[in-house]
Amino acid sequence: MTQCLNYTTIAPAGVKALGGVCGHIGQSGLPAPVLSGGSAPFQGGRRMKPKFVWTMPVVPLFLIGSWSIALADTSDVKGPAPLIVAKSGEHCKDDPNCFNRIHYAVKPVARVKPGQEFVLETRDGLDSDLDFNSTPEDVAAVNLNRCHPLTGPVYIEGAKRGDAIAVTVVDIAPDAFGSTTIVPGFGFLRDLFPDPYIVRWELNRLEARSKDMPGIAVPMNAFMGTVGVLPDKPELDKWLKREKALADAGGAVLGPQPVDALPSDLCGVDGTAKGECVRTIPPRENGGNVDAKETVVGTTLLLPCFIDGCGLFAGDVHFAMGGGEVAGTAIEMGAKVTLRAKVIPGGASRLSTMHFEGGAQLKKLAPSSFYAVTGLPLKPEGEVPVFSTYLGGHKIAPLANLSEDLTLAARNATLNMIDFLVKTKGMTREQAYVLVSVAVDLNISQVVDMPNVGVTAILNLDVFQGEVK
């Protein structure tokens, strides 16, 4: 059977109109694959000698009858718009979508359906006024009662106590400014670095650079330093009891502090639950300030639900961080975080803490070149490590070697890396401490070779990029 048709097809050079083309229809209903041009390639049902053979690298589409394509621009084609939990005002206290204490009675500021994308606009973890002109004196004046400003909570529809939620990190858009600070009295080596210090970073989606750290470019590996869900009363009571016991024993604990606490009507100095609102500094079974640098875009966080709606929150976003965050801060920034959550019925029974999973993210985080140092649980005789003072020093002080002490091994690995950077890279000790905090990973190497368990500090050599121009 012979069939004629008219059609228009798109060629790489533009639109080419072909008319009056006929051919034999096979089982597929399509003309033969060799096309002919001209006004009348068939006469009397017999094909004439073609004027040209179509050899351009396109796949023409055939339709019976007339057919045409309009050139289209897909840049305006949009999917469903995400829900945006926006920030407003200069600080968390000015923002109805922000809070900085954990309590089951904190009210949700938004609701989302499972699978719906939503954006949390977050502030830097110190809720600070730091900028490119800030000085160490400004760091010393930072009010630590205001950290961490958290965006939320968000009510996940359908989530009940006993369920879990799977929260996928879809995107993190950084602000243009970030900072790494040494805050007096805070950080892993707080006894050795008592003075304030700041590195001010210029950020984009590729890297962070700073005039305070010439020749350093830290690649973006952004994640939420603090992300979690609200507890219910049983969980909160348990946390308060155990943390008070540790504080009474002399341990380092930040108890409830109503000054600058938000929401103020609940947690502030005149709040109805001011003695129950716990600080955001330590992570707990609900997630919180976990500081897991692997939870970058593409990973999925698994969190147990203690209340209906789960009460998801996030903040304290880091542009990049070394595993350990030894200076007490990473590259801190505000950001727009896009998330998507789904409900796992009954999933809380499988989660004692926050879990997370992903694909190739860990490979992408690995440096292309590195330098590593090791640390062992050794110390000078007569010294009591700052983190062990609450246990008493009558046994520890005379010893030069502690048994199975990973914290002391990590401390020594950190100090060994700082020494290496000062001696080989010409950095000040403060610069080296900051670089370890943002670009060196503390890894446990072994926990069985008693008494000397081991920790390695692995430096990403890729950050050394030459002078900033």
Tab-separated table of N, CA, C and O in Angstrom, residues 92-135:
chain	number	residue	atom	x	y	z
A	92	CYS	N	17.255	35.669	65.382
A	92	CYS	CA	16.222	34.676	65.672
A	92	CYS	C	15.076	35.283	66.480
A	92	CYS	O	13.909	34.962	66.260
A	93	LYS	N	15.386	36.182	67.405
A	93	LYS	CA	14.350	36.777	68.242
A	93	LYS	C	13.355	37.604	67.438
A	93	LYS	O	12.231	37.857	67.901
A	94	ASP	N	13.750	38.027	66.246
A	94	ASP	CA	12.883	38.827	65.383
A	94	ASP	C	12.083	37.979	64.407
A	94	ASP	O	11.330	38.514	63.597
A	95	ASP	N	12.255	36.669	64.475
A	95	ASP	CA	11.748	35.767	63.440
A	95	ASP	C	10.763	34.762	64.046
A	95	ASP	O	11.156	33.922	64.867
A	96	PRO	N	9.509	34.795	63.662
A	96	PRO	CA	8.538	33.841	64.212
A	96	PRO	C	8.784	32.401	63.787
A	96	PRO	O	8.203	31.480	64.375
A	97	ASN	N	9.641	32.185	62.787
A	97	ASN	CA	9.948	30.828	62.330
A	97	ASN	C	11.232	30.282	62.933
A	97	ASN	O	11.782	29.290	62.445
A	98	CYS	N	11.726	30.921	64.004
A	98	CYS	CA	13.022	30.556	64.573
A	98	CYS	C	12.902	30.316	66.078
A	98	CYS	O	12.126	30.980	66.764
A	99	PHE	N	13.673	29.339	66.590
A	99	PHE	CA	13.751	29.072	68.025
A	99	PHE	C	15.140	28.546	68.355
A	99	PHE	O	15.884	28.147	67.452
A	100	ASN	N	15.516	28.541	69.641
A	100	ASN	CA	16.873	28.113	69.994
A	100	ASN	C	16.938	27.249	71.252
A	100	ASN	O	18.018	27.092	71.830
A	101	ARG	N	15.821	26.701	71.682
A	101	ARG	CA	15.796	25.746	72.778
A	101	ARG	C	14.888	24.577	72.378
A	101	ARG	O	13.994	24.737	71.538
A	102	ILE	N	15.100	23.419	73.002
A	102	ILE	CA	14.359	22.216	72.642
A	102	ILE	C	13.333	21.898	73.731
A	102	ILE	O	13.685	21.758	74.905
A	103	HIS	N	12.072	21.776	73.315
A	103	HIS	CA	10.989	21.418	74.230
A	103	HIS	C	9.834	20.893	73.392
A	103	HIS	O	9.612	21.336	72.254
A	104	TYR	N	9.088	19.956	73.940
A	104	TYR	CA	7.989	19.346	73.182
A	104	TYR	C	6.863	20.313	72.882
A	104	TYR	O	6.054	20.069	71.975
A	105	ALA	N	6.777	21.437	73.598
A	105	ALA	CA	5.669	22.373	73.396
A	105	ALA	C	5.970	23.463	72.375
A	105	ALA	O	5.125	24.343	72.154
A	106	VAL	N	7.144	23.432	71.754
A	106	VAL	CA	7.421	24.404	70.688
A	106	VAL	C	6.458	24.127	69.528
A	106	VAL	O	6.365	22.995	69.048
A	107	LYS	N	5.751	25.154	69.093
A	107	LYS	CA	4.678	24.968	68.116
A	107	LYS	C	5.219	24.939	66.683
A	107	LYS	O	6.143	25.677	66.344
A	108	PRO	N	4.627	24.100	65.835
A	108	PRO	CA	5.067	24.067	64.439
A	108	PRO	C	4.742	25.371	63.721
A	108	PRO	O	3.731	26.027	64.016
A	109	VAL	N	5.601	25.733	62.778
A	109	VAL	CA	5.396	26.962	62.004
A	109	VAL	C	4.927	26.665	60.588
A	109	VAL	O	4.572	27.581	59.843
A	110	ALA	N	4.954	25.383	60.195
A	110	ALA	CA	4.521	25.001	58.846
A	110	ALA	C	4.157	23.526	58.852
A	110	ALA	O	4.582	22.769	59.735
A	111	ARG	N	3.373	23.127	57.855
A	111	ARG	CA	2.993	21.729	57.669
A	111	ARG	C	3.325	21.330	56.237
A	111	ARG	O	3.109	22.117	55.297
A	112	VAL	N	3.846	20.115	56.063
A	112	VAL	CA	4.132	19.621	54.721
A	112	VAL	C	3.607	18.201	54.591
A	112	VAL	O	3.500	17.464	55.578
A	113	LYS	N	3.271	17.840	53.381
A	113	LYS	CA	2.840	16.482	53.086
A	113	LYS	C	4.060	15.612	52.799
A	113	LYS	O	5.091	16.113	52.325
A	114	PRO	N	3.981	14.323	53.069
A	114	PRO	CA	5.088	13.433	52.710
A	114	PRO	C	5.409	13.534	51.218
A	114	PRO	O	4.515	13.542	50.376
A	115	GLY	N	6.679	13.651	50.905
A	115	GLY	CA	7.123	13.770	49.523
A	115	GLY	C	7.166	15.187	48.999
A	115	GLY	O	7.736	15.435	47.931
A	116	GLN	N	6.593	16.122	49.710
A	116	GLN	CA	6.585	17.517	49.278
A	116	GLN	C	7.924	18.176	49.598
A	116	GLN	O	8.444	18.059	50.700
A	117	GLU	N	8.500	18.880	48.637
A	117	GLU	CA	9.742	19.598	48.899
A	117	GLU	C	9.450	20.862	49.691
A	117	GLU	O	8.432	21.530	49.479
A	118	PHE	N	10.357	21.186	50.610
A	118	PHE	CA	10.224	22.423	51.362
A	118	PHE	C	11.603	23.004	51.620
A	118	PHE	O	12.608	22.287	51.662
A	119	VAL	N	11.643	24.325	51.758
A	119	VAL	CA	12.892	25.059	51.917
A	119	VAL	C	12.920	25.704	53.295
A	119	VAL	O	11.978	26.411	53.674
A	120	LEU	N	13.996	25.456	54.041
A	120	LEU	CA	14.220	26.107	55.320
A	120	LEU	C	15.308	27.160	55.146
A	120	LEU	O	16.438	26.835	54.762
A	121	GLU	N	14.967	28.413	55.389
A	121	GLU	CA	15.956	29.482	55.344
A	121	GLU	C	16.589	29.598	56.729
A	121	GLU	O	15.913	29.865	57.713
A	122	THR	N	17.895	29.383	56.809
A	122	THR	CA	18.577	29.254	58.103
A	122	THR	C	19.563	30.391	58.342
A	122	THR	O	20.013	31.066	57.401
A	123	ARG	N	19.940	30.550	59.601
A	123	ARG	CA	20.917	31.548	60.032
A	123	ARG	C	22.218	30.860	60.425
A	123	ARG	O	22.246	29.647	60.641
A	124	ASP	N	23.296	31.656	60.552
A	124	ASP	CA	24.545	31.049	60.995
A	124	ASP	C	24.392	30.567	62.423
A	124	ASP	O	23.563	31.066	63.200
A	125	GLY	N	25.184	29.570	62.803
A	125	GLY	CA	24.987	28.865	64.050
A	125	GLY	C	25.139	29.704	65.296
A	125	GLY	O	24.645	29.325	66.367
A	126	LEU	N	25.815	30.853	65.201
A	126	LEU	CA	25.979	31.726	66.358
A	126	LEU	C	24.915	32.810	66.423
A	126	LEU	O	24.906	33.587	67.381
A	127	ASP	N	24.033	32.878	65.420
A	127	ASP	CA	23.047	33.964	65.338
A	127	ASP	C	23.752	35.304	65.524
A	127	ASP	O	23.335	36.164	66.315
A	128	SER	N	24.826	35.483	64.770
A	128	SER	CA	25.760	36.577	65.020
A	128	SER	C	25.538	37.756	64.079
A	128	SER	O	24.747	37.703	63.136
A	129	ASP	N	26.301	38.819	64.353
A	129	ASP	CA	26.386	39.978	63.457
A	129	ASP	C	27.718	40.006	62.722
A	129	ASP	O	28.114	41.041	62.187
A	130	LEU	N	28.425	38.901	62.691
A	130	LEU	CA	29.738	38.869	62.066
A	130	LEU	C	29.631	39.115	60.566
A	130	LEU	O	28.683	38.675	59.906
A	131	ASP	N	30.637	39.821	60.014
A	131	ASP	CA	30.689	40.087	58.583
A	131	ASP	C	32.147	40.217	58.162
A	131	ASP	O	33.066	39.909	58.932
A	132	PHE	N	32.377	40.712	56.931
A	132	PHE	CA	33.744	40.783	56.414
A	132	PHE	C	34.615	41.785	57.169
A	132	PHE	O	35.838	41.763	57.039
A	133	ASN	N	34.015	42.663	57.955
A	133	ASN	CA	34.781	43.654	58.712
A	133	ASN	C	34.964	43.267	60.177
A	133	ASN	O	35.540	44.032	60.948
A	134	SER	N	34.476	42.103	60.574
A	134	SER	CA	34.520	41.720	61.979
A	134	SER	C	35.947	41.427	62.441
A	134	SER	O	36.809	41.017	61.663
A	135	THR	N	36.176	41.630	63.738
A	135	THR	CA	37.492	41.481	64.348
A	135	THR	C	37.424	40.445	65.472
A	135	THR	O	36.332	40.037	65.890
